[in-house]
Short mmCIF file of C-alpha atoms in Angstrom, two decimals:
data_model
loop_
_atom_site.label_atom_id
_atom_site.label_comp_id
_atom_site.label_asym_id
_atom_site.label_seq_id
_atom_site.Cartn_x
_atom_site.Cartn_y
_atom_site.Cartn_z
CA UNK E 1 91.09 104.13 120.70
CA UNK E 2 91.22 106.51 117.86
CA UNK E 3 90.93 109.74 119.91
CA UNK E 4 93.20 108.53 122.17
CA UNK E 5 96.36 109.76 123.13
CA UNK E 6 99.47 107.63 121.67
CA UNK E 7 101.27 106.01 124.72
CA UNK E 8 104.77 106.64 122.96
CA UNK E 9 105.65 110.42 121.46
CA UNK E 10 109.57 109.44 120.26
CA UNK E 11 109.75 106.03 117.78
CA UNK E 12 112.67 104.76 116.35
CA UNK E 13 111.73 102.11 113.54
CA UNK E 14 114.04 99.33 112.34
CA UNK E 15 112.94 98.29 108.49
CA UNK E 16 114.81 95.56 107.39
CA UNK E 17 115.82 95.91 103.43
CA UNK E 18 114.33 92.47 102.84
CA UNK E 19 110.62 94.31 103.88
CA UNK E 20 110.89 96.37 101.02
CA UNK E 21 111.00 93.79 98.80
CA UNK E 22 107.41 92.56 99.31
CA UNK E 23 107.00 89.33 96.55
CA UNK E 24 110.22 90.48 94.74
CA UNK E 25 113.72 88.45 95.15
CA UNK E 26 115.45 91.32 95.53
CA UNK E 27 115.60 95.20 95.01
CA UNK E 28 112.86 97.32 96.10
CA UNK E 29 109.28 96.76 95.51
CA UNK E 30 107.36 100.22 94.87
CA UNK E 31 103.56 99.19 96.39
CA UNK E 32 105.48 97.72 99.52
CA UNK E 33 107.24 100.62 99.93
CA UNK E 34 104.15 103.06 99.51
CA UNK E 35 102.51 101.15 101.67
CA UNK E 36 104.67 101.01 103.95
CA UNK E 37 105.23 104.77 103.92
CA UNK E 38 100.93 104.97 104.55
CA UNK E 39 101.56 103.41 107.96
CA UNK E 40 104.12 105.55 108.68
CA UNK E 41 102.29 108.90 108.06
CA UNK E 42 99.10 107.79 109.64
CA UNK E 43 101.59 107.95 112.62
CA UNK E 44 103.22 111.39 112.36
CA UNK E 45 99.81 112.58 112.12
CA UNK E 46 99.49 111.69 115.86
CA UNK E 47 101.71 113.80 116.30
CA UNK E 48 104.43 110.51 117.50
CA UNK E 49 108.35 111.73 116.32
CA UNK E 50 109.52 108.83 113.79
CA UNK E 51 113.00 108.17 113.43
CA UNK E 52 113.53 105.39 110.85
CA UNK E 53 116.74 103.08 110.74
CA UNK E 54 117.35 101.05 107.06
CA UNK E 55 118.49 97.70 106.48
CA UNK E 56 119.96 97.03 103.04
CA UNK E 57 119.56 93.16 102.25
CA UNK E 58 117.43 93.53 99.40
CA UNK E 59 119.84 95.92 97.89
CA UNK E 60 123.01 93.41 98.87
CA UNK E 61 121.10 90.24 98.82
CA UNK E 62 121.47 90.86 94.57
CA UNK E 63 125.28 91.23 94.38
CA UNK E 64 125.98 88.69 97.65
CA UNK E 65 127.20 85.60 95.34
CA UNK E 66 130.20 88.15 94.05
CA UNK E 67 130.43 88.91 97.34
CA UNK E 68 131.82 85.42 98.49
CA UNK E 69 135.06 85.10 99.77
CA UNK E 70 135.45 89.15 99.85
CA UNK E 71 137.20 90.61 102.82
CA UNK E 72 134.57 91.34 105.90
CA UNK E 73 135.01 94.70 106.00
CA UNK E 74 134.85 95.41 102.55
CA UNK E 75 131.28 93.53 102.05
CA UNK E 76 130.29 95.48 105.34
CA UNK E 77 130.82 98.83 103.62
CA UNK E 78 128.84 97.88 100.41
CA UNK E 79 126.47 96.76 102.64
CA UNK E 80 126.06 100.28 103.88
CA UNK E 81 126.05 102.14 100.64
CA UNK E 82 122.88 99.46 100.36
CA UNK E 83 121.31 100.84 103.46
CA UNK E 84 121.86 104.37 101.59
CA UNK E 85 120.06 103.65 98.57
CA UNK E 86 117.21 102.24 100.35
CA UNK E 87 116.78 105.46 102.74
CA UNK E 88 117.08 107.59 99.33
CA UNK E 89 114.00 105.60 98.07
CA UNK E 90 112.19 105.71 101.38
CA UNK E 91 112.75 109.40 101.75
CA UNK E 92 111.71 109.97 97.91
CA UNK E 93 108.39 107.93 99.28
CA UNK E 94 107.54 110.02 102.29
CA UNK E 95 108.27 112.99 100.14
CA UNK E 96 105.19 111.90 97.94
CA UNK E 97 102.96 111.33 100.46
CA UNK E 98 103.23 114.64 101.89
CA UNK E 99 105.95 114.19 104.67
CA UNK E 100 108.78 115.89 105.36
CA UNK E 101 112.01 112.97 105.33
CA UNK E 102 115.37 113.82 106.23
CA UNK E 103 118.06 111.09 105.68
CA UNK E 104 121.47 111.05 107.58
CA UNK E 105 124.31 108.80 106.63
CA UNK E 106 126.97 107.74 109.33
CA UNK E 107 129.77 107.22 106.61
CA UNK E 108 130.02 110.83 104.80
CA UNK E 109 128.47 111.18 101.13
CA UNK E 110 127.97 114.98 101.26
CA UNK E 111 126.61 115.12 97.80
CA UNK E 112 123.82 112.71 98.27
CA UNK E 113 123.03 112.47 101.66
CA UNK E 114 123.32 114.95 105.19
CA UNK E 115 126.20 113.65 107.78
CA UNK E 116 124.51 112.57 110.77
CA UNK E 117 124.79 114.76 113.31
CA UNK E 118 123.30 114.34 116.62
CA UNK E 119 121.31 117.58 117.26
CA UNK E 120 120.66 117.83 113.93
CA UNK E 121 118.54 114.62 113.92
CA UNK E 122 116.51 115.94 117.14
CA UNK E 123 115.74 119.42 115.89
CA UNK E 124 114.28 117.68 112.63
CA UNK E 125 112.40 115.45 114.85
CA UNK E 126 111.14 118.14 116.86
CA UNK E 127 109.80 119.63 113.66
CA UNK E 128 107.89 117.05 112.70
CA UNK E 129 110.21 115.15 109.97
CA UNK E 130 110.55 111.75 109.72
CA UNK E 131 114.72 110.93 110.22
CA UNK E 132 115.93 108.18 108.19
CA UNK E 133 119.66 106.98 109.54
CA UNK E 134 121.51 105.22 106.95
CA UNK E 135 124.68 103.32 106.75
CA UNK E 136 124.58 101.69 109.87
CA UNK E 137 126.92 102.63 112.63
CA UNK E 138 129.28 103.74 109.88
CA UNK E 139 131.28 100.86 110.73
CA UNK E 140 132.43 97.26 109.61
CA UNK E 141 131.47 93.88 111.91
CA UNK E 142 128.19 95.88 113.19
CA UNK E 143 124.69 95.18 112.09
CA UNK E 144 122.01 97.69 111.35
CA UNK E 145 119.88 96.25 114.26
CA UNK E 146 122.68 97.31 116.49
CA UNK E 147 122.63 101.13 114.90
CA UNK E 148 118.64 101.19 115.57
CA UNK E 149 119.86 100.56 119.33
CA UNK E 150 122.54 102.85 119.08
CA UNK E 151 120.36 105.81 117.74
CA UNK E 152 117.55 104.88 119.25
CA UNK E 153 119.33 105.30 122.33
CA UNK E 154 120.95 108.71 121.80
CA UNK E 155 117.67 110.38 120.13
CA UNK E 156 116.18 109.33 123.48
CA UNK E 157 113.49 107.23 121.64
CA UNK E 158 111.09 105.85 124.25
CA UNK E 159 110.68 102.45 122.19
CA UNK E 160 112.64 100.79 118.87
CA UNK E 161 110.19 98.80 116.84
CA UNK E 162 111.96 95.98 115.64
CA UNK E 163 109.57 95.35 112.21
CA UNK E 164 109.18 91.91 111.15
CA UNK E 165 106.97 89.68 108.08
CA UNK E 166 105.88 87.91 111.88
CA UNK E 167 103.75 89.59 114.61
CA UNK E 168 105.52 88.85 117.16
CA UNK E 169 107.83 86.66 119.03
CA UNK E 170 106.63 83.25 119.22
CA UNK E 171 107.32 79.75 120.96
CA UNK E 172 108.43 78.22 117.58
CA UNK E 173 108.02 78.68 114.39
CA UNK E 174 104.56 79.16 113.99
CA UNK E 175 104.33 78.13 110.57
CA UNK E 176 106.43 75.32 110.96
CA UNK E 177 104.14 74.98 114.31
CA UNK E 178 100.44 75.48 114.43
CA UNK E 179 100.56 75.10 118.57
CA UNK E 180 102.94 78.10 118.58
CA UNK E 181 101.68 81.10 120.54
CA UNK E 182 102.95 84.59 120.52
CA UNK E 183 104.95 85.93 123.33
CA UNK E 184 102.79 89.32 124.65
CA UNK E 185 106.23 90.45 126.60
CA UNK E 186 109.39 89.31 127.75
CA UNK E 187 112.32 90.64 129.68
CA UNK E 188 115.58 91.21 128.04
CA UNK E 189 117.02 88.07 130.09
CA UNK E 190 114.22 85.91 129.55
CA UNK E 191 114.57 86.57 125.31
CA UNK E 192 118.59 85.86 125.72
CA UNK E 193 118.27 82.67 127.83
CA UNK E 194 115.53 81.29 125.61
CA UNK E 195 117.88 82.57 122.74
CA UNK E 196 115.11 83.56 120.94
CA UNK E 197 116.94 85.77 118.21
CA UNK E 198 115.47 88.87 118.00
CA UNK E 199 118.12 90.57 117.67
CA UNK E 200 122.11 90.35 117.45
CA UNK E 201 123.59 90.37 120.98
CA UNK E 202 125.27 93.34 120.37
CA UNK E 203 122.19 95.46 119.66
CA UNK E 204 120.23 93.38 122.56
CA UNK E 205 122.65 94.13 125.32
CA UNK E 206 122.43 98.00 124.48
CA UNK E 207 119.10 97.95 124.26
CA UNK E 208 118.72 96.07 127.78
CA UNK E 209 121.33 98.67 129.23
CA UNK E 210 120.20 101.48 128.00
CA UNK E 211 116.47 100.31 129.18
CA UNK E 212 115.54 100.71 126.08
CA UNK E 213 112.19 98.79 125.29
CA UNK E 214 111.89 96.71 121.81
CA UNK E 215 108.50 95.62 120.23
CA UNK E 216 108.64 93.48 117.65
CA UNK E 217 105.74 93.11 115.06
CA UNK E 218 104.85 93.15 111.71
CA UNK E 219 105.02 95.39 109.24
CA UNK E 220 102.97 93.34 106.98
CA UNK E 221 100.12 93.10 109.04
CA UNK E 222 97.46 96.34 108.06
CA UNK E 223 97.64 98.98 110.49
CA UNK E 224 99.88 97.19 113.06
CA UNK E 225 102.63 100.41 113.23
CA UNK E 226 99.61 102.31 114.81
CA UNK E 227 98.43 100.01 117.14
CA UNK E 228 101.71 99.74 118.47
CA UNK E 229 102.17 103.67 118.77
CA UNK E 230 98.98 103.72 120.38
CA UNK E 231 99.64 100.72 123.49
CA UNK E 232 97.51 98.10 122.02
CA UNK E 233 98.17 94.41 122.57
CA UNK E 234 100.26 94.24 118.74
CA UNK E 235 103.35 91.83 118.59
CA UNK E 236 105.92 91.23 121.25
CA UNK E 237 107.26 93.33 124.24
CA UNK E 238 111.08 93.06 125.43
CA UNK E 239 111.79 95.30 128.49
CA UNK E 240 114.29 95.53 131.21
#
């Protein structure tokens, strides 16, 4: 399969914060994130276009107690300056291993960060540099898994990979379940009726509209990212 052709040329990748964590309670662990970064290049050398969306959990999961009992929209926008950081150390990662990162903030922080701009983002990816999209949507009461389906969809990505510390959907738990078995696809009705979770409904529902496909799989999981870029039977399918 090595010589083959990848079956998808345009990625966007949803990283949750808490994946960069690796054993660590919180904050960013450096061999997760180098590793991490590996997988990543191994698929730009394909020749696939990676877009990257950032959660920020790890970042926020270490302030969240002061946090309680703070207005929504205010804990939403530190939640985003989390998502911020986290691209800044991704990027800083790539950079290190030899690939070119770009990282675009939807809430303006001109010193630190690009604005995102739209055909901005696709001549880098046409380039050959990995896009990192931080700070969400740029706005409160919306989750970072919806921004993956929001730029996924307007960067024309032909599949958002949805990475998880599972490989896939599954019937239940399956470490709370050893009978559990791993869904190979699912439609987007199927994964809502069966409300499996995978994402918020917000992010789902553009996703299914925009026929946007979603594979979820692990990140964990050696050499998993390529598989998937490749067409290989790796995690869990969700089409329209």
């Amino acid at each position: 399969m090595s010589h083959a052709a990848p079956a998808h040329k345009r990625i966007l990748l949803k990283l949750s914060g808490e994946a960069l964590m690796g054993d660590d309670s919180f904050g960013i662990n450096r061999a997760t994130i180098v590793r991490m970064v590996e997988e990543i290049a191994e698929v730009t050398r394909l020749g696939v276009q990676v877009a990257v969306v950032i959660g920020g959990g790890n970042i926020f999961r270490g302030v969240a107690g002061g946090s309680v009992g703070m207005d929504r929209a205010t804990a939403d926008y530190m939640g985003m300056l989390a998502t911020v950081m986290n691209a800044l150390a991704l990027a800083d990662a790539m950079d290190k291993q030899g690939l070119v990162a770009r990282v675009m903030s939807a809430i303006a922080i001109e010193q630190v960060v690009e604005p995102y701009v739209r055909p901005k983002a696709l001549q880098y990816l046409e380039e050959g540099k990995v896009v990192v999209f931080a700070a969400g949507t740029g706005n409160p009461f919306f989750t970072t898994d919806t921004a993956a389906a929001l730029r996924g969809a307007e960067i024309g990505a032909e599949l958002v990979l949805k990475a998880t510390k599972v490989d896939g959907v599954y019937t239940a738990d399956p470490q709370k379940d050893p009978s559990a078995t791993r869904y190979t696809k699912l439609s987007f009705d199927e994964a809502m009726s069966r409300n499996l979770g995978i994402m918020d409904a917000t992010a789902f529902a553009l996703c299914r509209d925009q026929k946007l496909p979603v594979k979820v799989f692990s990140i964990i999981k050696h050499g998993a990212l390529k598989r998937v870029v490749m067409g290989e039977d790796e995690g869990t399918l969700v089409y329209a």
